[in-house]
XYZ file of C-alpha atoms in Angstrom:
775
model
C -42.914 -55.851 -12.342
C -44.141 -57.016 -8.946
C -43.454 -55.219 -5.683
C -40.975 -57.924 -4.735
C -39.127 -57.476 -8.025
C -39.087 -53.720 -7.650
C -37.896 -53.958 -4.044
C -35.161 -56.366 -5.083
C -34.104 -54.115 -7.936
C -34.184 -51.060 -5.683
C -32.099 -52.775 -3.050
C -29.575 -53.852 -5.687
C -29.401 -50.327 -6.997
C -29.012 -48.922 -3.495
C -26.300 -51.430 -2.623
C -24.495 -51.893 -5.906
C -24.703 -48.242 -6.895
C -22.510 -47.016 -4.039
C -20.211 -50.013 -4.506
C -19.702 -49.214 -8.182
C -19.397 -45.514 -7.493
C -16.986 -46.262 -4.672
C -14.852 -48.434 -6.935
C -14.818 -45.747 -9.614
C -14.129 -43.134 -6.978
C -11.214 -45.121 -5.560
C -9.738 -45.706 -9.008
C -10.171 -42.101 -10.102
C -9.020 -40.794 -6.730
C -5.852 -42.867 -6.794
C -5.120 -41.692 -10.328
C -5.975 -38.101 -9.466
C -3.919 -38.165 -6.270
C -0.995 -39.704 -8.140
C -1.200 -37.079 -10.857
C -1.717 -34.287 -8.349
C 1.267 -35.351 -6.275
C 3.428 -35.709 -9.371
C 2.342 -32.296 -10.660
C 3.043 -30.818 -7.245
C 6.497 -32.427 -7.169
C 7.229 -31.072 -10.631
C 5.953 -27.624 -9.630
C 8.169 -27.606 -6.536
C 11.081 -28.857 -8.630
C 10.482 -26.149 -11.254
C 10.379 -23.498 -8.541
C 13.570 -24.903 -7.029
C 15.300 -24.884 -10.423
C 14.286 -21.272 -11.014
C 15.479 -20.320 -7.547
C 18.800 -22.142 -8.007
C 19.457 -20.665 -11.455
C 18.411 -17.208 -10.243
C 20.745 -17.515 -7.255
C 23.574 -18.499 -9.613
C 22.764 -15.525 -11.852
C 22.737 -13.191 -8.846
C 26.131 -14.589 -7.823
C 27.468 -13.988 -11.330
C 26.081 -10.438 -11.366
C 27.690 -9.771 -8.008
C 30.997 -11.116 -9.320
C 30.759 -8.957 -12.446
C 29.881 -5.915 -10.316
C 32.880 -6.605 -8.081
C 35.186 -6.698 -11.116
C 33.618 -3.541 -12.582
C 34.016 -1.564 -9.344
C 37.721 -2.318 -8.738
C 40.700 -0.399 -10.001
C 42.350 -3.533 -11.382
C 39.606 -5.669 -12.971
C 41.955 -8.384 -14.199
C 43.333 -9.125 -10.717
C 39.856 -9.128 -9.198
C 38.601 -11.408 -11.965
C 41.388 -13.900 -11.287
C 40.592 -13.854 -7.559
C 36.894 -14.464 -8.177
C 37.667 -17.408 -10.473
C 40.124 -18.874 -7.964
C 37.507 -18.639 -5.214
C 34.936 -20.439 -7.341
C 32.518 -17.512 -7.553
C 32.691 -17.747 -11.348
C 34.197 -20.184 -13.815
C 35.458 -17.440 -16.103
C 35.441 -13.644 -16.479
C 35.474 -11.808 -19.820
C 36.253 -8.080 -20.106
C 35.632 -6.211 -23.359
C 36.050 -2.568 -24.364
C 33.375 -0.315 -25.843
C 34.090 -1.722 -29.308
C 33.542 -5.302 -28.157
C 37.238 -6.213 -28.271
C 38.348 -8.653 -25.566
C 40.775 -7.050 -23.116
C 40.855 -9.906 -20.610
C 39.539 -13.441 -20.413
C 40.118 -16.012 -17.684
C 42.404 -18.946 -18.578
C 40.452 -22.081 -19.438
C 37.216 -20.183 -20.071
C 34.476 -22.156 -21.854
C 33.870 -21.452 -25.471
C 31.540 -18.612 -26.387
C 28.831 -17.623 -26.939
C 27.643 -17.850 -23.366
C 23.954 -17.908 -22.431
C 23.050 -14.621 -20.719
C 20.951 -14.925 -17.547
C 18.404 -12.454 -18.901
C 18.094 -14.200 -22.288
C 14.647 -15.844 -22.565
C 14.665 -16.438 -26.319
C 14.073 -19.929 -27.705
C 15.540 -19.435 -31.161
C 19.129 -20.427 -30.318
C 20.276 -23.749 -31.770
C 23.676 -23.991 -30.084
C 24.038 -25.989 -26.869
C 24.304 -24.098 -23.604
C 27.905 -24.249 -22.400
C 27.836 -21.609 -19.687
C 25.570 -19.132 -17.923
C 26.746 -15.523 -17.894
C 25.847 -12.173 -16.308
C 26.981 -8.926 -17.915
C 27.441 -5.440 -16.367
C 28.825 -2.115 -17.608
C 32.397 -1.116 -16.813
C 32.535 2.618 -16.052
C 35.086 5.013 -14.619
C 34.447 7.300 -11.646
C 32.887 9.915 -13.914
C 30.380 7.383 -15.235
C 31.926 7.051 -18.706
C 31.326 3.664 -20.297
C 34.654 1.805 -20.672
C 33.380 -1.587 -21.692
C 31.519 -4.548 -20.230
C 32.351 -7.258 -17.712
C 30.883 -10.745 -18.123
C 31.054 -13.455 -15.428
C 30.235 -17.039 -16.458
C 29.624 -20.417 -14.824
C 29.954 -23.797 -16.574
C 26.798 -25.728 -17.460
C 28.082 -29.312 -17.491
C 26.839 -32.749 -16.360
C 27.863 -31.946 -12.804
C 25.705 -28.815 -12.902
C 22.690 -30.797 -14.169
C 23.350 -33.493 -11.546
C 23.327 -30.839 -8.822
C 19.987 -29.543 -10.064
C 18.595 -33.089 -9.997
C 19.892 -33.620 -6.458
C 18.393 -30.356 -5.239
C 14.977 -30.913 -6.846
C 14.662 -34.686 -6.329
C 13.544 -35.249 -9.943
C 15.274 -36.260 -13.174
C 16.639 -33.257 -15.113
C 17.477 -33.038 -18.830
C 19.230 -30.048 -20.464
C 18.267 -29.580 -24.129
C 20.413 -28.034 -26.844
C 17.882 -25.239 -27.319
C 14.447 -24.176 -26.125
C 12.717 -24.692 -29.479
C 12.519 -28.484 -29.573
C 13.294 -31.440 -27.358
C 15.047 -33.453 -30.047
C 18.635 -33.037 -28.878
C 20.015 -33.481 -25.392
C 23.099 -31.829 -23.938
C 23.142 -33.363 -20.458
C 20.605 -35.550 -18.634
C 20.116 -37.644 -15.510
C 17.384 -39.794 -17.089
C 17.971 -43.530 -17.428
C 18.374 -44.937 -20.938
C 15.139 -46.962 -20.630
C 12.847 -43.939 -20.307
C 14.905 -41.178 -21.936
C 13.354 -41.447 -25.397
C 9.804 -41.555 -24.028
C 10.437 -38.522 -21.819
C 11.888 -36.515 -24.725
C 8.990 -37.494 -26.992
C 6.464 -36.396 -24.380
C 8.360 -33.116 -23.823
C 8.344 -32.414 -27.579
C 4.552 -32.872 -27.778
C 3.677 -30.474 -24.937
C 3.386 -26.683 -25.263
C 4.561 -24.343 -22.563
C 5.016 -25.728 -19.056
C 2.040 -28.069 -18.987
C 2.548 -31.510 -17.418
C 2.133 -34.633 -19.585
C 2.381 -38.364 -18.908
C 4.413 -40.957 -20.791
C 3.346 -44.512 -21.598
C 5.917 -45.756 -19.083
C 4.081 -43.961 -16.275
C 6.345 -40.902 -15.886
C 5.142 -37.304 -15.599
C 7.082 -34.763 -17.680
C 7.261 -30.965 -17.558
C 9.318 -28.498 -19.602
C 10.584 -25.238 -18.090
C 12.421 -22.369 -19.694
C 13.861 -20.520 -21.287
C 12.232 -17.602 -19.451
C 13.196 -14.324 -17.800
C 13.962 -16.013 -14.502
C 15.413 -19.244 -15.948
C 17.220 -19.116 -19.325
C 18.015 -22.851 -19.549
C 15.807 -25.219 -21.668
C 15.154 -28.024 -19.161
C 12.893 -31.088 -18.973
C 11.857 -32.452 -15.558
C 10.277 -35.881 -14.953
C 9.140 -38.017 -12.006
C 7.868 -41.625 -11.926
C 4.228 -42.484 -11.211
C 3.410 -43.838 -7.729
C 0.215 -45.658 -8.726
C -0.003 -49.130 -7.088
C -0.053 -52.103 -9.544
C -3.082 -54.403 -9.876
C -5.492 -51.804 -8.534
C -8.169 -52.249 -11.210
C -8.245 -56.061 -10.936
C -8.738 -55.829 -7.170
C -11.587 -53.327 -7.547
C -13.387 -55.529 -10.128
C -13.222 -58.521 -7.767
C -14.657 -56.492 -4.885
C -17.550 -55.271 -7.056
C -18.438 -58.797 -8.235
C -18.414 -60.222 -4.706
C -20.525 -57.363 -3.404
C -23.026 -57.913 -6.231
C -23.543 -61.592 -5.364
C -24.093 -60.830 -1.688
C -26.499 -58.013 -2.566
C -28.641 -60.280 -4.794
C -29.069 -62.912 -2.059
C -29.862 -60.337 0.611
C -32.317 -58.426 -1.588
C -34.256 -61.554 -2.485
C -34.665 -62.511 1.173
C -35.698 -59.049 2.365
C -38.164 -58.569 -0.476
C -39.854 -61.852 0.387
C -40.491 -61.059 4.064
C -41.398 -57.369 3.647
C -43.733 -57.378 0.687
C -47.103 -57.237 2.451
C -46.327 -54.456 4.982
C -44.676 -52.436 2.289
C -47.727 -52.734 0.039
C -49.911 -51.349 2.823
C -47.383 -48.614 3.548
C -47.195 -47.719 -0.143
C -50.991 -47.357 -0.297
C -51.030 -45.073 2.729
C -48.201 -43.019 1.313
C -50.087 -42.627 -1.940
C -53.131 -41.311 -0.089
C -50.991 -38.833 1.857
C -49.360 -37.756 -1.400
C -52.827 -36.830 -2.678
C -53.443 -34.666 0.391
C -55.253 -37.167 2.639
C -53.527 -36.698 6.002
C -56.077 -39.053 7.652
C -54.493 -42.158 6.065
C -53.288 -44.814 8.540
C -51.260 -48.036 8.226
C -52.289 -51.194 10.171
C -49.668 -52.150 12.775
C -49.341 -55.957 12.358
C -46.138 -56.623 14.304
C -43.667 -55.113 16.713
C -40.642 -55.431 14.486
C -39.047 -52.651 12.472
C -41.888 -52.595 9.944
C -44.416 -52.389 12.766
C -42.558 -49.479 14.330
C -42.345 -47.891 10.884
C -46.130 -48.138 10.501
C -46.688 -46.624 13.970
C -44.228 -43.845 13.224
C -45.959 -43.172 9.923
C -49.330 -42.859 11.653
C -47.870 -40.486 14.256
C -46.124 -38.491 11.560
C -49.337 -37.947 9.601
C -51.133 -36.705 12.709
C -48.365 -34.235 13.619
C -47.943 -33.164 10.017
C -51.572 -32.109 9.843
C -51.116 -29.833 12.853
C -47.950 -28.262 11.480
C -49.115 -27.603 7.930
C -51.273 -24.630 8.849
C -48.559 -22.971 10.922
C -45.879 -23.605 8.312
C -48.032 -22.230 5.526
C -48.708 -18.973 7.364
C -45.061 -18.412 8.377
C -43.335 -19.573 5.199
C -43.552 -16.372 3.174
C -42.621 -14.217 6.150
C -39.476 -16.247 6.896
C -38.505 -16.291 3.247
C -38.681 -12.529 3.123
C -36.585 -12.091 6.286
C -33.940 -14.556 5.131
C -33.744 -13.004 1.673
C -33.224 -9.512 3.115
C -30.701 -10.826 5.646
C -28.719 -12.745 3.013
C -28.644 -9.806 0.616
C -27.492 -7.461 3.361
C -24.705 -9.764 4.593
C -23.445 -10.271 1.052
C -23.623 -6.676 -0.194
C -22.309 -4.387 2.543
C -19.796 -3.962 5.347
C -21.990 -1.376 7.084
C -22.215 -2.921 10.552
C -25.125 -0.745 11.705
C -27.214 -1.665 8.682
C -26.461 -5.389 9.034
C -27.313 -5.459 12.742
C -30.525 -3.515 12.107
C -31.638 -6.077 9.493
C -30.739 -8.957 11.825
C -32.686 -7.408 14.712
C -35.786 -6.762 12.614
C -35.635 -10.271 11.159
C -35.339 -11.792 14.648
C -38.294 -9.713 15.887
C -40.399 -10.762 12.905
C -39.488 -14.459 13.259
C -40.234 -14.675 16.988
C -43.098 -12.197 17.269
C -41.345 -9.977 19.804
C -42.456 -6.419 20.461
C -38.988 -4.901 20.952
C -35.325 -5.794 20.905
C -31.736 -4.570 20.874
C -28.301 -5.637 19.667
C -25.483 -4.750 22.075
C -21.715 -5.062 21.497
C -18.983 -5.286 24.123
C -16.761 -2.211 23.999
C -13.568 -1.221 25.783
C -13.997 -1.196 29.533
C -16.336 -4.178 29.654
C -19.536 -2.260 28.827
C -22.343 -3.471 26.561
C -23.479 -0.621 24.291
C -26.595 -0.810 22.119
C -25.783 -0.553 18.410
C -29.407 -0.640 17.231
C -32.808 -0.898 18.947
C -36.417 -1.433 17.921
C -39.625 -0.661 19.872
C -37.969 0.503 23.108
C -39.784 3.854 23.308
C -41.663 4.184 26.584
C -39.902 1.200 28.180
C -37.259 3.078 30.113
C -37.269 3.892 33.833
C -38.172 7.436 34.763
C -35.412 9.865 33.846
C -34.202 7.849 30.848
C -35.776 9.628 27.914
C -33.596 8.374 25.090
C -33.096 4.627 25.306
C -30.873 4.402 22.218
C -28.213 6.414 24.050
C -28.701 5.232 27.632
C -28.744 1.476 26.935
C -25.277 0.883 28.364
C -25.003 -2.140 30.636
C -21.764 -3.228 32.345
C -20.814 -6.853 31.728
C -22.074 -8.948 34.625
C -24.914 -6.549 35.561
C -28.554 -7.264 34.787
C -29.887 -9.815 32.335
C -27.845 -8.914 29.232
C -24.750 -8.273 31.346
C -25.009 -11.735 32.890
C -25.510 -13.306 29.464
C -22.365 -11.615 28.148
C -20.373 -12.578 31.250
C -21.362 -16.251 31.416
C -21.900 -17.024 27.740
C -25.229 -18.692 28.609
C -28.529 -17.591 26.976
C -31.384 -16.626 29.283
C -35.170 -16.383 28.896
C -37.945 -15.843 31.369
C -40.294 -13.376 33.006
C -39.147 -10.106 34.567
C -40.278 -9.480 38.141
C -41.748 -5.980 38.597
C -40.208 -5.730 42.089
C -36.655 -5.982 40.761
C -34.583 -2.794 40.862
C -33.873 -1.356 37.397
C -30.364 -2.114 36.066
C -30.335 0.315 33.155
C -32.291 -2.086 30.931
C -35.760 -1.412 29.450
C -38.896 -2.506 31.306
C -40.531 -5.705 30.025
C -42.703 -8.640 31.062
C -40.787 -11.415 29.253
C -37.365 -11.513 27.682
C -34.884 -13.751 25.842
C -31.181 -12.894 25.412
C -28.539 -14.836 23.479
C -24.791 -14.097 23.402
C -22.727 -14.289 20.238
C -19.019 -14.595 19.704
C -16.617 -14.587 16.802
C -16.753 -17.741 14.627
C -14.918 -20.465 16.547
C -15.342 -18.618 19.846
C -16.493 -20.319 23.000
C -18.892 -17.764 24.364
C -22.012 -19.577 23.147
C -21.034 -22.912 24.705
C -19.596 -21.930 28.069
C -21.440 -23.285 31.085
C -20.806 -20.263 33.207
C -20.903 -22.247 36.467
C -17.480 -21.182 37.690
C -15.606 -17.940 37.922
C -13.017 -18.977 35.324
C -15.719 -19.914 32.849
C -17.441 -16.582 33.396
C -14.229 -14.708 32.658
C -13.608 -16.793 29.526
C -17.149 -16.157 28.286
C -16.819 -12.409 28.831
C -13.490 -12.378 26.983
C -14.827 -14.301 23.997
C -18.286 -12.665 23.721
C -18.800 -9.990 21.069
C -22.248 -8.953 22.191
C -25.815 -9.922 23.054
C -29.051 -10.119 21.017
C -32.032 -9.454 23.303
C -35.799 -9.493 22.585
C -38.651 -8.350 24.837
C -42.384 -9.170 25.232
C -43.495 -11.812 22.740
C -46.797 -11.235 20.982
C -49.610 -13.735 21.599
C -47.819 -15.747 24.298
C -46.816 -15.451 27.904
C -43.118 -16.290 27.511
C -40.524 -17.067 24.861
C -40.131 -20.841 24.345
C -37.258 -23.113 23.331
C -38.053 -22.698 19.631
C -37.666 -18.943 19.990
C -34.337 -19.536 21.719
C -33.129 -21.722 18.848
C -34.278 -19.146 16.293
C -32.563 -16.347 18.188
C -29.341 -18.379 18.330
C -29.411 -18.539 14.527
C -29.759 -14.780 14.181
C -27.100 -14.252 16.857
C -24.692 -16.397 14.828
C -25.391 -14.153 11.821
C -24.619 -11.126 13.980
C -21.349 -12.726 15.103
C -20.335 -13.421 11.508
C -21.258 -9.860 10.499
C -19.208 -8.268 13.312
C -16.259 -10.565 12.646
C -16.394 -9.932 8.886
C -16.429 -6.171 9.376
C -13.473 -6.304 11.767
C -11.544 -8.669 9.491
C -12.264 -6.365 6.553
C -10.965 -3.338 8.466
C -7.869 -5.242 9.620
C -7.216 -6.482 6.080
C -7.377 -2.906 4.815
C -4.818 -1.864 7.432
C -2.482 -4.806 6.783
C -2.580 -4.271 3.018
C -0.960 -0.839 3.498
C 1.590 -1.546 6.275
C 4.815 -3.479 6.589
C 4.365 -6.236 9.224
C 7.952 -6.075 10.535
C 8.454 -2.333 11.035
C 4.877 -1.071 11.190
C 5.682 1.561 8.532
C 3.703 2.054 5.347
C 4.542 -0.415 2.569
C 5.554 0.112 -1.067
C 1.946 -0.094 -2.248
C 0.958 2.914 -0.122
C 4.216 4.677 -1.101
C 3.142 4.865 -4.741
C -0.278 6.211 -3.813
C 1.148 8.723 -1.297
C 3.786 10.103 -3.691
C 1.121 10.726 -6.305
C -1.171 12.388 -3.775
C 1.525 14.558 -2.165
C 2.931 15.685 -5.533
C -0.556 16.685 -6.658
C -1.092 18.623 -3.417
C 2.307 20.327 -3.649
C 1.684 21.249 -7.286
C -1.831 22.544 -6.564
C -0.810 24.801 -3.669
C 2.656 25.753 -4.922
C 4.454 23.967 -2.084
C 7.660 21.963 -1.943
C 7.868 18.246 -1.239
C 11.077 16.554 -0.102
C 11.727 12.854 -0.613
C 14.424 11.075 1.375
C 15.724 7.678 0.235
C 17.385 5.852 3.163
C 19.489 2.706 3.090
C 21.221 1.023 6.038
C 24.926 0.687 5.257
C 26.304 -2.829 4.894
C 23.153 -4.355 6.257
C 24.029 -7.662 4.608
C 26.978 -7.905 7.006
C 24.537 -7.639 9.922
C 22.495 -10.576 8.601
C 25.611 -12.608 7.813
C 27.230 -11.908 11.205
C 24.306 -11.975 13.636
C 21.584 -13.755 11.682
C 18.332 -12.656 10.061
C 16.549 -12.456 13.428
C 19.040 -9.812 14.532
C 18.590 -8.072 11.185
C 14.840 -7.927 11.767
C 15.472 -6.400 15.204
C 17.741 -3.756 13.659
C 15.128 -2.892 11.008
C 12.357 -2.598 13.606
C 14.491 -0.394 15.882
C 15.573 1.775 12.944
C 11.935 2.265 11.987
C 11.122 3.246 15.580
C 13.866 5.863 15.562
C 12.728 7.220 12.213
C 9.200 7.665 13.568
C 10.605 9.545 16.552
C 12.524 12.015 14.402
C 9.825 13.152 11.973
C 6.641 15.153 12.220
C 3.149 13.800 12.413
C 2.427 14.987 8.875
C 5.478 13.210 7.461
C 5.127 9.740 5.985
C 7.619 6.898 6.485
C 7.699 3.828 4.215
C 9.650 0.597 3.989
C 10.383 0.207 0.297
C 11.906 -3.237 0.673
C 14.758 -4.943 2.541
C 16.819 -2.258 4.283
C 15.563 0.538 2.008
C 13.218 3.207 3.376
C 11.592 6.347 1.999
C 10.411 9.512 3.779
C 7.928 12.026 2.353
C 8.266 15.464 3.946
C 5.404 17.721 2.801
C 6.092 21.459 2.592
C 9.797 20.934 3.237
C 12.634 22.425 1.199
C 16.179 21.176 0.660
C 17.481 22.791 3.824
C 14.792 21.223 6.005
C 15.322 17.832 4.398
C 19.063 18.084 5.045
C 18.412 18.810 8.719
C 16.227 15.718 8.950
C 18.915 13.645 7.198
C 21.541 14.876 9.675
C 19.304 14.022 12.627
C 18.563 10.552 11.298
C 22.243 9.874 10.663
C 23.132 11.015 14.169
C 20.401 9.080 15.973
C 21.429 5.869 14.168
C 25.156 6.413 14.442
C 25.418 7.567 18.053
C 23.271 4.872 19.702
C 24.124 1.258 18.811
C 21.177 -1.116 18.581
C 21.002 -3.772 21.282
C 20.118 -7.225 19.952
C 18.853 -9.866 22.350
C 20.969 -13.055 22.661
C 24.171 -11.232 21.573
C 26.870 -9.859 23.883
C 27.427 -6.526 22.226
C 25.298 -3.955 20.409
C 25.077 -3.775 16.628
C 26.633 -0.671 15.078
C 24.865 0.539 11.948
C 24.844 3.728 9.902
C 22.494 5.091 7.290
C 23.035 6.765 3.918
C 20.440 9.271 2.698
C 19.567 10.651 -0.709
C 17.507 13.877 -0.896
C 15.372 15.115 -3.762
C 12.840 17.956 -3.833
C 9.746 18.541 -5.921
C 9.721 20.380 -8.274
C 13.492 21.063 -8.414
C 14.422 17.444 -9.158
C 11.460 16.323 -11.222
C 7.951 17.120 -12.308
C 6.432 13.796 -11.198
C 6.656 11.686 -8.079
C 8.492 8.943 -9.948
C 11.130 11.364 -11.244
C 11.718 12.845 -7.779
C 11.969 9.375 -6.225
C 14.472 8.317 -8.881
C 16.466 11.483 -8.189
C 16.492 10.604 -4.493
C 17.742 7.115 -5.361
C 20.534 8.629 -7.484
C 21.469 10.881 -4.572
C 21.475 7.834 -2.293
C 23.923 6.083 -4.603
C 26.062 9.212 -4.505
C 26.019 9.089 -0.689
C 27.028 5.420 -0.828
C 29.863 6.227 -3.216
C 31.000 9.064 -0.936
C 31.804 6.602 1.842
C 28.344 5.953 3.401
C 27.056 7.377 6.706
C 26.246 10.666 5.011
C 23.659 12.269 2.772
C 23.661 13.834 -0.667
C 21.207 16.171 -2.387
C 20.129 15.386 -5.934
C 21.329 17.732 -8.627
C 18.766 20.114 -10.087
C 17.740 19.082 -13.588
C 19.115 21.531 -16.158
C 15.885 21.368 -18.136
C 13.702 22.559 -15.240
C 12.081 25.792 -16.462
C 13.159 28.794 -14.413
C 12.418 32.479 -14.583
C 13.557 35.512 -12.654
C 10.878 37.287 -10.668
C 11.111 40.640 -8.913
C 11.360 40.553 -5.129
C 11.211 43.150 -2.415
C 14.374 44.820 -1.190
C 14.033 43.066 2.172
C 13.044 39.597 3.289
C 9.286 39.198 3.583
C 7.736 35.932 4.670
C 4.752 34.557 2.786
C 1.436 35.109 4.580
C 1.265 31.487 5.720
C 4.982 31.108 6.513
C 5.372 28.137 4.168
C 8.139 27.702 1.538
C 7.038 28.265 -2.041
C 8.045 25.891 -4.851
C 10.547 27.525 -7.222
C 11.759 30.132 -4.664
C 15.203 29.750 -3.088
C 14.927 29.522 0.657
C 17.228 29.667 3.656
C 16.752 28.490 7.202
C 15.925 30.938 9.980
C 16.548 29.559 13.454
C 14.464 31.222 16.095
C 15.461 31.027 19.776
C 13.888 27.983 21.320
C 12.055 26.976 18.126
C 12.542 24.855 15.027
C 14.276 25.965 11.875
C 11.910 27.414 9.313
C 12.368 28.456 5.691
C 12.189 31.977 4.286
C 12.752 33.147 0.701
C 16.244 34.500 0.019
C 16.486 38.208 -0.802
C 17.534 39.248 -4.251
C 18.302 35.782 -5.557
C 16.556 34.625 -8.768
C 14.869 31.260 -8.923
C 17.479 29.778 -11.251
C 20.380 30.450 -8.845
C 19.524 27.779 -6.315
C 22.780 26.313 -5.050
C 23.401 22.615 -5.271
C 25.169 20.342 -2.813
C 28.604 21.520 -3.820
C 27.838 25.155 -2.945
C 26.188 24.420 0.405
C 28.000 25.993 3.368
C 27.361 26.761 7.051
C 25.239 29.743 7.896
C 25.073 31.991 10.883
C 21.910 32.427 12.880
C 22.690 36.142 13.045
C 23.105 36.533 9.289
C 20.203 34.784 7.586
C 20.733 36.573 4.319
C 24.139 34.909 3.917
C 22.743 31.336 3.818
C 22.997 29.056 0.780
C 19.642 28.412 -0.817
C 18.689 24.764 -1.047
C 22.019 23.629 0.475
C 22.618 20.199 1.886
C 24.674 21.248 4.930
C 23.119 21.661 8.354
C 25.415 23.128 10.976
C 25.645 21.867 14.526
C 23.823 24.917 15.769
C 20.726 24.211 13.716
C 17.734 23.699 15.925
C 15.934 20.352 15.671
C 12.349 20.662 14.502
C 9.939 19.460 17.110
C 9.070 15.799 16.779
C 5.488 15.463 15.770
C 4.851 12.217 17.476
C 5.975 9.946 14.684
C 4.920 9.227 11.144
C 1.363 9.620 10.005
C -0.440 6.354 10.696
C -3.535 6.448 8.559
C -4.613 6.641 4.944
C -6.271 10.016 5.554
C -4.517 13.068 3.988
C -1.883 14.552 6.335
C -2.598 17.888 7.943
C -0.918 21.067 6.743
C 1.941 22.362 8.870
C 4.811 24.805 8.666
C 7.714 23.804 6.453
C 11.141 23.105 7.846
C-alpha cells in the first residue's frame, strides 16, 4: 500500500474510530444510565418499603406493649383499635385460648412481623406483632397480638410512598399468584414472569422495558412484594446513531483523500528522518520546503533532534537515581503513618534530586512558630552559640527566609548575603524554600502582596521544605524549584494523611453529638475493665442511665431541642464523675458509666448526684420560652456480684434500670445479686482494718466512711461474711459516727454523704485509666 493509501486509511481510522466508539459509548451509556437509574429507584423504593413496614411493625409492637402493660387489656385494646393504631387486637392465655379479640378482626393466621420464612402458601391478610402478657411479678399470663390489615389500600399506600408499582404475592416462594397489585393489566403478566425467574433481590428487565425487583420476606420486611418501574430509554436512539456514523464516514473519506494528496511528499521525507532517529541517528534533518504547518513541523523536528541529543546524556545519568528516590518515597507513603519517617524520606529524596548539600522540613505549630521535624547536613552551619541545630531550628512565621515563605505562601530562592543578621536559620550561600499546605489549600498559590493575603497564606500553610547550597552550581534554578514543589506536595499529603488518620481514629470511638465514648468503645472498655478488676481483685460498678420520657421532649420541642438536652446531660455527667471513670452514649437517650474500683455504695452516691444535678437544674433550650425539665433513671450493677463477665454485669444494670423505670422513674435501683455467685466465709479481724492500698476488694462487703472535708470511701465491714451482702431492699441510712452500722452494698445514700471530688470529667482517651481510690 502506498503512503497516500496508508495516510488515508490512518486518517479514516483516526476519525471513524472515535465516531464509532462514541456512538457505541452513547448507546451503552444511555442504556447503562437508564438501568442504573432504574436500579437506584428500585433500591430506594425497597428501602422505603422496608422502612414503612418496619415503622408499621414498631407501631403494632407499641400497641401490643400498651395493652400488655395495662390493668384492663380489653379496654385498652378497644381504644387502640378505635384510634387506628391497630386494626385488631388478639389476647390469648398461656394455653393459646383466645380471651379477647377485636370485633371485625381479619381472619387468622396473621403474618408476624418477625416471620421471614417463605414456605407459607396462604395469602397475607394482616401484619401482626406479638408480646408477652405478664403480671407485676413477671409471671407469664398469655400473649397480646396487634394486627393491621394488608389490603389493596395498604398496597396502594406503599406504591404512593415509593413511586413505583407494587405487587403483593400470596407467598414468598413463587410469583405465580397475586393478592393485591398496582400494576396495569398490560404489563402484569410480564412483570410476574420476570419476578419468578429471578433469585433473591436482583433486578431484571422485562421485554416491555420494565425493571423488576423482588423483596422479602426477610427479617425487616415479612411481606413477599414485587416492585417495578418503566424504562426511560428514548425511542429511535439506535437509528439516529447509525445515521450519524454513516454521514461522518462519508465526510472522513473525502477529507482523507484530499489531505493525503497534498501531504505525501513532506511526510515521506519526515518518515525517513524519523526512521533514522529511531535507529539512534540524532543528526537526521528534514528539508524545510514551505512555511505552512508541514514546514513548521519539519523545523520543529530538526530543533527537537538537536535538543534531544543534549538531554539524552543528562537523562541517562539521572534516571536510575530518580527511580530509586521515587520508589522509596512511594513505598514509604503507602506503608506507614510515621510522619517523621515520611518527612525524612521526602527530604533525602529532594536533596538527592536537586543536588543540595543540606535541607530541613519545618511544620507550623501552635503559636505561629516553624519547628524543624527533620534535618540533613546542617552540622556546622549554625551561628556561634547554636550547637544543636535539630533543636534550635525554630523560626517564627514572618521572620527570615522560611518564616516569610510560610507567611506569604510564595516560594523563594536566591543567594544569602553574608552581611545579613542571623535569624535563627543555618548559614548558607544559596537557598530554595517552598511552602506546602493541605490538599486543596491556598498557601502554594497566594501572591503574598497584601497583608490579607499574607495572613491567609500563614493560616493555610502546613510547613516549609528548604534546601541549602546546591552542588556544582552557583544557585538553585527554576527546575529545582519545580522539583521541590513536587516533593513539598508529597509532604503536604503525608502531613494531611497522618492528621486525618488520627482524627478518624478519634471519631471512630466517640459520639459526635455528646462527645462521649460510643458503643464500640463501650464493648472494648467493659472487657478491659473487667479483666483489670478480676486480675487485681477490685470491684467495678456499671451504671445504666436513661432519660425519662425523652420521646416527649422530641415530640414537644423537636429533635433539635432533644439534641441540646442530650449534649447538656452529657456535660453534666462529665462534671460529676472522676477522671478515671468512663462515660458512654449507648444509643438514643441511653448512657452507660464505668466506675473502676467502686462498690455498690459508691455507685449509689454517684447515681444520687446524677439524679439531683439533672432534676434540680432545668435545661435551657434556645428558641423556646421555658426550660426543659428532665429526669434520669439509673440501674446499678457491680462486678463480680452481679455477673462474671462484662456482658452479664451490663445486662444486670439494664435489668436494674427497668426496675427503676417501673418504680416511677427519677430514681435508681441496684441489681440483685445472683444466687449462683460462689461465696465463702473468711475470717476477719475483730476490728475494722483497711486494706494497705485503701481500695475495696471484690467479694468483701463494704460500707462508706465519710471523712470530714473529704469524699466517701469504702472499708470492709467487720464480722460480716461475704455471702451476707445486703441488697437494695435492706439498704438503709447510716450515721457518720457509727460506720459499723452501715448496710453493705446498699443502694441508699443519705443527704449527709459527702460528694466525691469531681475528677475533671470522664476519661477522654483510649489509654488505660489511672488507678485511684474507690468510692
